[in-house]
Short mmCIF file of C-alpha atoms and ligand atoms in Angstrom, two decimals:
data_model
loop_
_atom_site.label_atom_id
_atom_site.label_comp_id
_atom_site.label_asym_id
_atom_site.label_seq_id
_atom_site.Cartn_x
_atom_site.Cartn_y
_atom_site.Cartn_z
CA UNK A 1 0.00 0.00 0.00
CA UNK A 2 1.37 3.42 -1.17
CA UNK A 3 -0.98 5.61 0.65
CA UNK A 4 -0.39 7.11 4.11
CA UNK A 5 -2.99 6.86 6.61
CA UNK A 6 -3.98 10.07 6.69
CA UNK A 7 -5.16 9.86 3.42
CA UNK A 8 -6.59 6.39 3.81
CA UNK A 9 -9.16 7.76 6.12
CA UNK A 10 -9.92 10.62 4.18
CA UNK A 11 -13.53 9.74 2.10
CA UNK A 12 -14.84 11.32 -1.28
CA UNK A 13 -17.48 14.06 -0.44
CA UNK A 14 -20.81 12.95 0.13
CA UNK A 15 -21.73 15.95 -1.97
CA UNK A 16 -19.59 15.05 -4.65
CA UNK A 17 -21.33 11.72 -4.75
CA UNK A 18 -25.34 12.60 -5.23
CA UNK A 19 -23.66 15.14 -7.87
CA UNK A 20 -21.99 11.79 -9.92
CA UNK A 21 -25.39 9.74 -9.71
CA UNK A 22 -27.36 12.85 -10.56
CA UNK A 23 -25.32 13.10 -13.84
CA UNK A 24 -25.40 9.31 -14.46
CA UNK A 25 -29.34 9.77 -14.16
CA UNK A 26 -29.57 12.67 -16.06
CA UNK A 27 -27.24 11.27 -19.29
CA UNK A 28 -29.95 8.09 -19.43
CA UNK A 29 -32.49 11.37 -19.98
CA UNK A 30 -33.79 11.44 -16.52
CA UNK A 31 -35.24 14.82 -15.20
CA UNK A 32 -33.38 15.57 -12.64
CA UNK A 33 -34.14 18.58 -10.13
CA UNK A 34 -30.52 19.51 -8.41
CA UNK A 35 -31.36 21.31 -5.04
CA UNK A 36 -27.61 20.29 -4.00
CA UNK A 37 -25.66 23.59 -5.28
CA UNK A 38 -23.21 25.27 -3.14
CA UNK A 39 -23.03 27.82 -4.74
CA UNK A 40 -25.37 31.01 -6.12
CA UNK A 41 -26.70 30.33 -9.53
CA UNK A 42 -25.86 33.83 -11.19
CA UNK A 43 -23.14 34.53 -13.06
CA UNK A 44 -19.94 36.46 -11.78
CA UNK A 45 -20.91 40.76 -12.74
CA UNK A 46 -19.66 41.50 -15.26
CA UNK A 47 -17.08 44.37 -14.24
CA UNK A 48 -15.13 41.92 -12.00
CA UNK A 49 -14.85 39.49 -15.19
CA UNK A 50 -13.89 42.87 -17.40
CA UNK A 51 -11.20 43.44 -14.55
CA UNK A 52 -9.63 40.13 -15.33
CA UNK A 53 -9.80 40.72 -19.10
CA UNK A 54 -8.19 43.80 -18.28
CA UNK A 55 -5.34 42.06 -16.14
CA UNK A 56 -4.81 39.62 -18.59
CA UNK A 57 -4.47 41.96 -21.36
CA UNK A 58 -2.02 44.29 -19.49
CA UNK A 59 0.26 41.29 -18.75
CA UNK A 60 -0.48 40.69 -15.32
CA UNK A 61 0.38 37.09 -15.90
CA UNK A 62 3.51 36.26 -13.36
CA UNK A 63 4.21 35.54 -9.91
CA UNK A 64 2.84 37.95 -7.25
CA UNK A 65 3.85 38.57 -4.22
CA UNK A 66 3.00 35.17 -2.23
CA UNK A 67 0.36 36.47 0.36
CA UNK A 68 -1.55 38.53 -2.76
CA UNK A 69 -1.05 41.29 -4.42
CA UNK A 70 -0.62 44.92 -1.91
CA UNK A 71 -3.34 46.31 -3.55
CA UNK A 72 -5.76 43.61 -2.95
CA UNK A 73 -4.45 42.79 0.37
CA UNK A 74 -4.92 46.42 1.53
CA UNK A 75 -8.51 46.51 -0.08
CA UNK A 76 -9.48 43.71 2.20
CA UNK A 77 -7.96 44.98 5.09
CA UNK A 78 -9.68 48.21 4.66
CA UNK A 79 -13.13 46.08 4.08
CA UNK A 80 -12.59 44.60 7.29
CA UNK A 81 -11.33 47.78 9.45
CA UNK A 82 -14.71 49.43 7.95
CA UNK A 83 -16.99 47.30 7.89
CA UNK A 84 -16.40 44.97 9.84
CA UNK A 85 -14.64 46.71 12.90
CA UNK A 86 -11.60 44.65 12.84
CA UNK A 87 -8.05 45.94 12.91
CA UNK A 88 -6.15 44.90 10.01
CA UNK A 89 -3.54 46.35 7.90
CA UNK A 90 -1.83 44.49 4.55
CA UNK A 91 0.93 42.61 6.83
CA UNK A 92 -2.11 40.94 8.51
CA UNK A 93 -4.37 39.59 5.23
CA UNK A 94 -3.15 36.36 2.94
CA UNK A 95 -4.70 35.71 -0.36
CA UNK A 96 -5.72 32.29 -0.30
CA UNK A 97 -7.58 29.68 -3.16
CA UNK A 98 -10.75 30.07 -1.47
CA UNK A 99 -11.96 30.38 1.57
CA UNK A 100 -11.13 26.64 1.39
CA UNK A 101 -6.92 27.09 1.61
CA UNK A 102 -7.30 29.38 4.29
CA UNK A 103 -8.59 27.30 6.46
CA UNK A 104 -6.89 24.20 5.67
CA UNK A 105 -3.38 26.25 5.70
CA UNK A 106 -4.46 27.60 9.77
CA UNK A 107 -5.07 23.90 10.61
CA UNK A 108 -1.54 22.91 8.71
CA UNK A 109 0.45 25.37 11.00
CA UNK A 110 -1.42 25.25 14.53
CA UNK A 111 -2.44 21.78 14.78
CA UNK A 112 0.42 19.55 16.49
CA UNK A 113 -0.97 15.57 16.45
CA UNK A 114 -3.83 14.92 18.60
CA UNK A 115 -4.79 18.44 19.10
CA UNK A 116 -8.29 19.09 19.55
CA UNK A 117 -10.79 20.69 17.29
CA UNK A 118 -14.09 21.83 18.43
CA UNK A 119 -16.71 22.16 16.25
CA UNK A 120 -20.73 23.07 16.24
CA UNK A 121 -22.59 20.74 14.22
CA UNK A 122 -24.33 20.81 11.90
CA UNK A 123 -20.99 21.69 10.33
CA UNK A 124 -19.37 22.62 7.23
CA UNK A 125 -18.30 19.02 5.55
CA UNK A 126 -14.55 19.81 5.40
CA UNK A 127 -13.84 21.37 8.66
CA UNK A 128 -13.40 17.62 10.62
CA UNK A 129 -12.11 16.36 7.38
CA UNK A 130 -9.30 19.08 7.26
CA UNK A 131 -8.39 19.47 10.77
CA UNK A 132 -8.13 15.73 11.06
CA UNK A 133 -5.60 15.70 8.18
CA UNK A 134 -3.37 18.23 9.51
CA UNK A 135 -3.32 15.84 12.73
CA UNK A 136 -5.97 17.07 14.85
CA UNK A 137 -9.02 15.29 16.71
CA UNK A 138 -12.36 17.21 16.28
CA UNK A 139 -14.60 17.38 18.66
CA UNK A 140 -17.85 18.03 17.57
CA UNK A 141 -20.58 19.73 19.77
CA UNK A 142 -24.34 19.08 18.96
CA UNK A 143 -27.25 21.66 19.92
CA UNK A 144 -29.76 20.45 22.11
CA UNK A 145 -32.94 19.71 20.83
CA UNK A 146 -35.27 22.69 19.98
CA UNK A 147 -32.32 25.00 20.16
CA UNK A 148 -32.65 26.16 16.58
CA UNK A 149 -29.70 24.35 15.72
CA UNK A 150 -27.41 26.75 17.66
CA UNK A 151 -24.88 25.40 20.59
CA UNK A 152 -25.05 27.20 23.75
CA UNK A 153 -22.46 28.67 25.26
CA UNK A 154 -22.78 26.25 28.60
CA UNK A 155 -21.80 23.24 25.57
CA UNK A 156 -18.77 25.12 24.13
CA UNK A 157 -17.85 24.69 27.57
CA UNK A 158 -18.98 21.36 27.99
CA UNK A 159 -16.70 20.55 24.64
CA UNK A 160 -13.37 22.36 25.58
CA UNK A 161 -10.39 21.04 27.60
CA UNK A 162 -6.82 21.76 28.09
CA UNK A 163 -6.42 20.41 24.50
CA UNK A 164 -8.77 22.31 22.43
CA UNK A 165 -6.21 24.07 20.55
CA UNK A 166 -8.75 26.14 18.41
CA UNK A 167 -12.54 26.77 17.80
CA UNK A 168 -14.35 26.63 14.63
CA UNK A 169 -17.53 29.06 14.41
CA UNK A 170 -18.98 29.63 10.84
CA UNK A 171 -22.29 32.28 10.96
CA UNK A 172 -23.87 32.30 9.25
CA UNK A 173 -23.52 28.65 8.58
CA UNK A 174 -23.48 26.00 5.99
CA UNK A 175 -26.04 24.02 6.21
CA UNK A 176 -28.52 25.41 8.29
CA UNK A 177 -28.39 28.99 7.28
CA UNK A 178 -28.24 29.96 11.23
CA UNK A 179 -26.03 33.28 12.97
CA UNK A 180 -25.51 33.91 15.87
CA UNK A 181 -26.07 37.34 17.38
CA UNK A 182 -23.37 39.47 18.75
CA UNK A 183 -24.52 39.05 22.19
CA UNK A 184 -24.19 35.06 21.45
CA UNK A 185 -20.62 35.59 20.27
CA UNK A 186 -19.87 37.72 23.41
CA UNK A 187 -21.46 34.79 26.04
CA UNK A 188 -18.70 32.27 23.64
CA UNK A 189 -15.87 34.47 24.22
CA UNK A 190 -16.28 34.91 28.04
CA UNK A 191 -16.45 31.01 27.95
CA UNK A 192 -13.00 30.76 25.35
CA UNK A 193 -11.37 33.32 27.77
CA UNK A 194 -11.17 30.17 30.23
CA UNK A 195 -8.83 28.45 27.33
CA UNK A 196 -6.15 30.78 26.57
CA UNK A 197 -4.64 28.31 24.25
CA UNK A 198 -7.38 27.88 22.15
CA UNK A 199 -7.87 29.66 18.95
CA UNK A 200 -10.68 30.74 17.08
CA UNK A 201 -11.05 30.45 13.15
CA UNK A 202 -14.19 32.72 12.51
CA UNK A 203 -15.73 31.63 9.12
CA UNK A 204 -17.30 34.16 7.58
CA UNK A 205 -17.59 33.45 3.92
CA UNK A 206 -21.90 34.10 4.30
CA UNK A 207 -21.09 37.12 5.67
CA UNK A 208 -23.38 39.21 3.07
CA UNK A 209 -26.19 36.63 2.14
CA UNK A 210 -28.14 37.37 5.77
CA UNK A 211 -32.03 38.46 5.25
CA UNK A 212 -33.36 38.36 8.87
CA UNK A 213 -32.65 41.43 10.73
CA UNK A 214 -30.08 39.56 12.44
CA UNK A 215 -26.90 41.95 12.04
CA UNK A 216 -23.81 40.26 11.13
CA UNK A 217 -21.05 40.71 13.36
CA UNK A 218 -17.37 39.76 12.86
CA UNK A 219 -16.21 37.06 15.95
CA UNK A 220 -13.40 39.27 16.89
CA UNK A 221 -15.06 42.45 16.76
CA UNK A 222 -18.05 40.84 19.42
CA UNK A 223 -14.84 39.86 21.41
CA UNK A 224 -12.10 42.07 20.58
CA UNK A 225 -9.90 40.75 23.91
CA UNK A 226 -9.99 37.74 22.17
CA UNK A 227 -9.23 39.01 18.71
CA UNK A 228 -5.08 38.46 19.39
CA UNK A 229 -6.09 34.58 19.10
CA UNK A 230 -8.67 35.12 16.24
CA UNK A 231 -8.40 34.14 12.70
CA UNK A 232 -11.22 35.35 10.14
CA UNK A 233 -11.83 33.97 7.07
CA UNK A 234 -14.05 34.86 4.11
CA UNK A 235 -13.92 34.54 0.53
CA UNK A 236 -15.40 36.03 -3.01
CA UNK A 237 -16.68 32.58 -3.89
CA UNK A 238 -20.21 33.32 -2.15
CA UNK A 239 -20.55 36.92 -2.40
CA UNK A 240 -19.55 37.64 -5.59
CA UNK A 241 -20.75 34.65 -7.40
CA UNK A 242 -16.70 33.58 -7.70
CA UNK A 243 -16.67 29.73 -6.63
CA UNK A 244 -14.33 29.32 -9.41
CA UNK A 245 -12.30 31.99 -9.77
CA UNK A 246 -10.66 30.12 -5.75
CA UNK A 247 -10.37 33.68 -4.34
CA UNK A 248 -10.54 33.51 -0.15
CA UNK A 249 -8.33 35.27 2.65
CA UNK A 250 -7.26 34.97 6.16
CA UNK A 251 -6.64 37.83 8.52
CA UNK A 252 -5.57 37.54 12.34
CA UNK A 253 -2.43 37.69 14.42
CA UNK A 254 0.97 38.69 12.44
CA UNK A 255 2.26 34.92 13.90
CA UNK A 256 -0.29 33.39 12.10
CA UNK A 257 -0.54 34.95 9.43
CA UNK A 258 3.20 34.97 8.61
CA UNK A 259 3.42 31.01 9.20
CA UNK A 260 0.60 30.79 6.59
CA UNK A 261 2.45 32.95 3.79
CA UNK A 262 5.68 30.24 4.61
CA UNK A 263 2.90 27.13 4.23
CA UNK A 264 1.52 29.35 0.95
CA UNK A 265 5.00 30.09 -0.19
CA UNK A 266 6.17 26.22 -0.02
CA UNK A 267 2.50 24.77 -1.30
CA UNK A 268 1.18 26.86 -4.09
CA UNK A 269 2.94 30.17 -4.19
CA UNK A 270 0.47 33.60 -5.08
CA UNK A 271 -2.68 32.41 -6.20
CA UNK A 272 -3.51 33.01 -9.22
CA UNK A 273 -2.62 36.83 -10.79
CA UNK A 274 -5.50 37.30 -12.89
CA UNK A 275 -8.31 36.02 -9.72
CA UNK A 276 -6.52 38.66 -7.28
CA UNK A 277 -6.83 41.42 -9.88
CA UNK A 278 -10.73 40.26 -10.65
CA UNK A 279 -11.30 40.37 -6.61
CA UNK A 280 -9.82 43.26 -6.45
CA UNK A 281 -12.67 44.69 -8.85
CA UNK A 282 -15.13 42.62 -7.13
CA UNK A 283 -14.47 44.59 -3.33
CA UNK A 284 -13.93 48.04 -5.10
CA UNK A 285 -16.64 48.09 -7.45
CA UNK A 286 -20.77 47.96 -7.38
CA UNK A 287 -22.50 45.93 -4.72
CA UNK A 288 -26.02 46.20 -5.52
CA UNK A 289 -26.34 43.19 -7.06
CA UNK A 290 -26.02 41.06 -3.42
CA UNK A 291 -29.34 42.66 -3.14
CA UNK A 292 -30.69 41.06 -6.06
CA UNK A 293 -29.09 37.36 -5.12
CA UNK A 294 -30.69 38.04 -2.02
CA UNK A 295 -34.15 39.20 -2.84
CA UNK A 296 -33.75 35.57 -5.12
CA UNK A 297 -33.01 33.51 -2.45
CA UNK A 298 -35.77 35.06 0.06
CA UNK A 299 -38.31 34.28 -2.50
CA UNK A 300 -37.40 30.91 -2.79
CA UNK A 301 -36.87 30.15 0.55
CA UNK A 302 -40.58 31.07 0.54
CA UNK A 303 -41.30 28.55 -1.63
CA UNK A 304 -39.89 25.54 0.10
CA UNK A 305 -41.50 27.04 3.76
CA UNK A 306 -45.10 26.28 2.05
CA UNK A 307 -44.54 22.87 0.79
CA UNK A 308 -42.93 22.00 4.13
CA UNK A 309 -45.91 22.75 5.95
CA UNK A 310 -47.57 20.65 4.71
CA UNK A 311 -45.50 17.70 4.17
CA UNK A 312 -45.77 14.65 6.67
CA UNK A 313 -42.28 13.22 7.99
CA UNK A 314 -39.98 15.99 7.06
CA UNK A 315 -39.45 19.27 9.42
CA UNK A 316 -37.49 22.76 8.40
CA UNK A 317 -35.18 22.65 12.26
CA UNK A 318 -34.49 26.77 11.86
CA UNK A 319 -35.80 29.03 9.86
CA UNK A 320 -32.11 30.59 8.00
CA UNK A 321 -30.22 34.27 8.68
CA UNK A 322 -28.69 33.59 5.33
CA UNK A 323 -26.98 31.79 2.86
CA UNK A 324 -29.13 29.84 0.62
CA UNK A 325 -29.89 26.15 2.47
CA UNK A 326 -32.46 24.81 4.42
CA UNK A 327 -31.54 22.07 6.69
CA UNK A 328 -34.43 19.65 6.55
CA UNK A 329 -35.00 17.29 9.39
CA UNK A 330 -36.30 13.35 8.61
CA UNK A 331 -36.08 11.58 12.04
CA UNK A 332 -39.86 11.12 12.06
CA UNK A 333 -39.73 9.39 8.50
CA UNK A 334 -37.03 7.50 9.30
CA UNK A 335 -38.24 6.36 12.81
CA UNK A 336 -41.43 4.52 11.15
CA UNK A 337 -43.35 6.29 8.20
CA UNK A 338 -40.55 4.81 5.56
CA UNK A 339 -41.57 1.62 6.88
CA UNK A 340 -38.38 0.89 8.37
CA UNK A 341 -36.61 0.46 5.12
CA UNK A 342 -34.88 3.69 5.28
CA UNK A 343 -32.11 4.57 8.21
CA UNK A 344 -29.79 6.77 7.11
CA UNK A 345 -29.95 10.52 5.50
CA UNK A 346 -27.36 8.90 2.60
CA UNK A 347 -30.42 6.18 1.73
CA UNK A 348 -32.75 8.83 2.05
CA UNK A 349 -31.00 10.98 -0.49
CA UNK A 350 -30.82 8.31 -2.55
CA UNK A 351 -34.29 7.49 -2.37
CA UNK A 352 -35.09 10.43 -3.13
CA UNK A 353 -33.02 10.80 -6.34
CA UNK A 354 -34.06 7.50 -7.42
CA UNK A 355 -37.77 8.12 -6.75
CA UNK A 356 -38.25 11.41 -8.17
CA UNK A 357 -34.92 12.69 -9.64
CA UNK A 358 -34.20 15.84 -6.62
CA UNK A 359 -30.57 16.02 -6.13
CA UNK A 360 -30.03 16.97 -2.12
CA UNK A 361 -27.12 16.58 0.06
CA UNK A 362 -27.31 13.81 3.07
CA UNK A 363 -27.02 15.48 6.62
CA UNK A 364 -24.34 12.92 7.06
CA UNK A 365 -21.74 14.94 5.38
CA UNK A 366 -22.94 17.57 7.85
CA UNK A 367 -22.90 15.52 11.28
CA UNK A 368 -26.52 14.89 11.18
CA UNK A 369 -28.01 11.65 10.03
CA UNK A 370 -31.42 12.30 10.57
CA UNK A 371 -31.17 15.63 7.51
CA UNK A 372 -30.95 16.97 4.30
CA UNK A 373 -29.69 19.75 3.10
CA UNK A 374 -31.58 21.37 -0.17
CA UNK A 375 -30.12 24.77 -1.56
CA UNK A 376 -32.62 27.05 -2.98
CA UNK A 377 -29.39 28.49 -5.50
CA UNK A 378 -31.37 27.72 -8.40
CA UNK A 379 -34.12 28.78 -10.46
CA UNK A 380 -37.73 29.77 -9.10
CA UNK A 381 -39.22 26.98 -11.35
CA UNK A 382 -36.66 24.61 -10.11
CA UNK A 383 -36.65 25.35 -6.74
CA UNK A 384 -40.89 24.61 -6.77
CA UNK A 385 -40.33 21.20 -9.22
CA UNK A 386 -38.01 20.09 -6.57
CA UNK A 387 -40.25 20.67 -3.65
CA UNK A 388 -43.27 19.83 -5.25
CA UNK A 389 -41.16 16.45 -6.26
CA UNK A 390 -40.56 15.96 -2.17
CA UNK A 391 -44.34 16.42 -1.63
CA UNK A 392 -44.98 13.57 -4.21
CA UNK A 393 -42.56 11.42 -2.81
CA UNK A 394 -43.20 11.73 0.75
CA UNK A 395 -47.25 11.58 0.07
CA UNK A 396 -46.36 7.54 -0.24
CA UNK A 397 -45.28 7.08 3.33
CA UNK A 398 -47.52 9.42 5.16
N1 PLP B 1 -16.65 27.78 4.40
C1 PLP B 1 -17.93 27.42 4.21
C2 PLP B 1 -18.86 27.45 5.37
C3 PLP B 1 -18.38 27.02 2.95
O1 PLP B 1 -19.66 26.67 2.77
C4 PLP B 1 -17.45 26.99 1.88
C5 PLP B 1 -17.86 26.52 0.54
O2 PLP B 1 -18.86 25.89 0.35
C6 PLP B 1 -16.14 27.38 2.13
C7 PLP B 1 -15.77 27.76 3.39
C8 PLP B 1 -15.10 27.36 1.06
O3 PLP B 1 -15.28 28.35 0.16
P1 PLP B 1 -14.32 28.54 -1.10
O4 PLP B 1 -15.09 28.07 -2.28
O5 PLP B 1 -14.02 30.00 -1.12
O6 PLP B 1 -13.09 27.73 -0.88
#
């Protein structure tokens, strides 16, 4: 066997897999209905994708700097001095590919072996994944039932020990949609001030898709004592429309940071020119049209909340602050109504493929068997088939 370990316990994303069998379906002219996206359905704006015409035509096609070009680094520190509150200069932001590196490259230079990770669940599918193979142990905490799918700050402290060498909080979150207010944040930090070795990787990559009157606040600016142990990370992939473009950044202490240029420098040197020079565009240029991905997403969110009143077995757990999922609970289906024949979320979103051709992601990949995650990043007409489809198929159990 060639492989290490490490990557021997690594497993293909669950995501990734519905997508394969969705296309398999789809090539033997099945209609399929993909509510699995991670990502919003319009297209990048077209000045950011002029700016990297632009870039390319003026021969901005070497090396840059390794932690990103000045001017973009500077642009994102000054996004996060004024809006978000944070204090950040160039020497404290790395360009990263996607929020994705960033948080993968934290793990590679904090995590010695067997150092803890704790993390809320429902949680993002890669954080376990990636802090496991840079050596860590995560440590997942669960909300109690009827919490809205938020932890409380009495099981953070339940969850940390003289090991926990860092926190993972991502609001608002993939896959339930959920933030946490800044009073919320506050009751964490006076619980993470008990564990001064334990740092905090804010993931903030929904930062803009929130459309409650929640008000987004940065970890470190809720708890700015804490903000010398506080890495933030966001990304243009969301906000921008950029998934491809792999355009993310860190910012936090100068230690940190500085040890993650060194990982970036030895990895996969700058990303690429022509992305930083696009994001660059992206943070200096128009915003209105989050407002429009926004005003999308509410309306479909609508959508889904009527079908899933009605429908027997399946339960929204929170209504979302943002992004564009809804985390959709099955325990009652599972625990009778699919008459016993179904156990597991995976089965379920197979079933449910099979059955009636909707593409959704198994809470599994999320630390919850008894969910689904749908994402409502698609059209209004496909966002209805594909609930209407779950009506049809859960109508035979109830
Ligand atoms: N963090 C969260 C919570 C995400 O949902 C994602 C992407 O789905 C990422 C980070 C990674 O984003 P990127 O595409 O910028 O690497």
């Amino acid at each position: 066997m060639y492989l290490n370990s490490r990557i021997q316990r690594v497993k293909p994303s669950e995501t990734l897999a519905v997508k394969t069998r969705a296309m398999e379906l789809k090539a033997q002219g099945r209609s399929i209905v993909d509510m699995a996206a991670g990502e919003p359905d319009i297209d990048t704006p077209e000045h950011i994708k002029e700016a990297a015409v632009k870039a390319l035509r003026d021969g901005k096609t070497k090396y840059t700097a390794v932690n990103g070009i000045p001017e973009l680094r500077e642009a994102i520190a000054a996004k996060l001095r004024d809006e978000n509150g944070l204090e950040a200069d160039a020497s404290t932001v790395i360009v990263t590919n996607g929020g994705k590196q960033a948080i993968y490259s934290f793990f590679d230079v904090v995590l010695e072996p067997g150092d803890e990770v704790v993390i809320p669940s429902p949680y993002w599918v890669s954080y376990p994944v990636m802090a496991e193979m840079c050596g860590g142990r995560s440590v997942i905490v669960k909300p109690r039932a009827g919490a809205g799918l938020k932890i409380t700050p009495e099981d953070l402290r339940a969850s940390l020990s003289p090991r926990s060498k860092c926190f993972v909080i991502n609001s608002p979150s993939n896959p339930t949609g959920v933030a946490y207010t800044a009073s919320e944040l506050k009751e964490f930090a006076a619980v993470l001030k008990d564990f001064p070795n334990c740092l905090i990787i804010s993931d903030e990559v929904y930062e803009k898709l929130i459309f409650t009157d929640v008000e987004f606040v940065s970890f470190a600016k809720a708890a700015p004592e804490l903000a010398n142990r506080t890495v933030t990370v966001n990304a243009f992939s969301k906000t921008y429309s950029m998934t491809g473009w792999r355009v993310g950044y860190a910012s936090g202490p100068k230690e940190i940071i500085g040890a993650m240029g060194r990982h970036q420098s030895q990895t996969t040197s700058n990303i690429c020119s022509i992305a930083q020079y696009a994001a660059l565009a992206a943070l200096q240029g128009p915003q209105d049209f989050i407002r429009e991905m926004l005003s999308n997403f509410t309306r479909r969110f609508e959508i889904g909340y009527k079908v899933l009143e009605s429908v027997r077995g399946v339960e929204l757990l929170a209504r979302p602050d943002g992004a564009f999922y809804l985390f959709i609970g099955i325990a009652p289906f599972l625990n009778g109504a699919g008459k016993g024949k179904i156990k597991g979320s995976a089965e379920f979103a197979n079933f449910l493929l099979e059955q009636s051709g909707v593409a959704v992601v198994p809470g599994e990949a999320f630390g919850d068997d008894h969910a689904f995650r749908v994402s409502v990043s698609s059209s209004d007409d496909n966002v209805r088939a594909g609930f209407e489809r779950l009506e049809e198929v859960m109508a035979q159990f109830s």
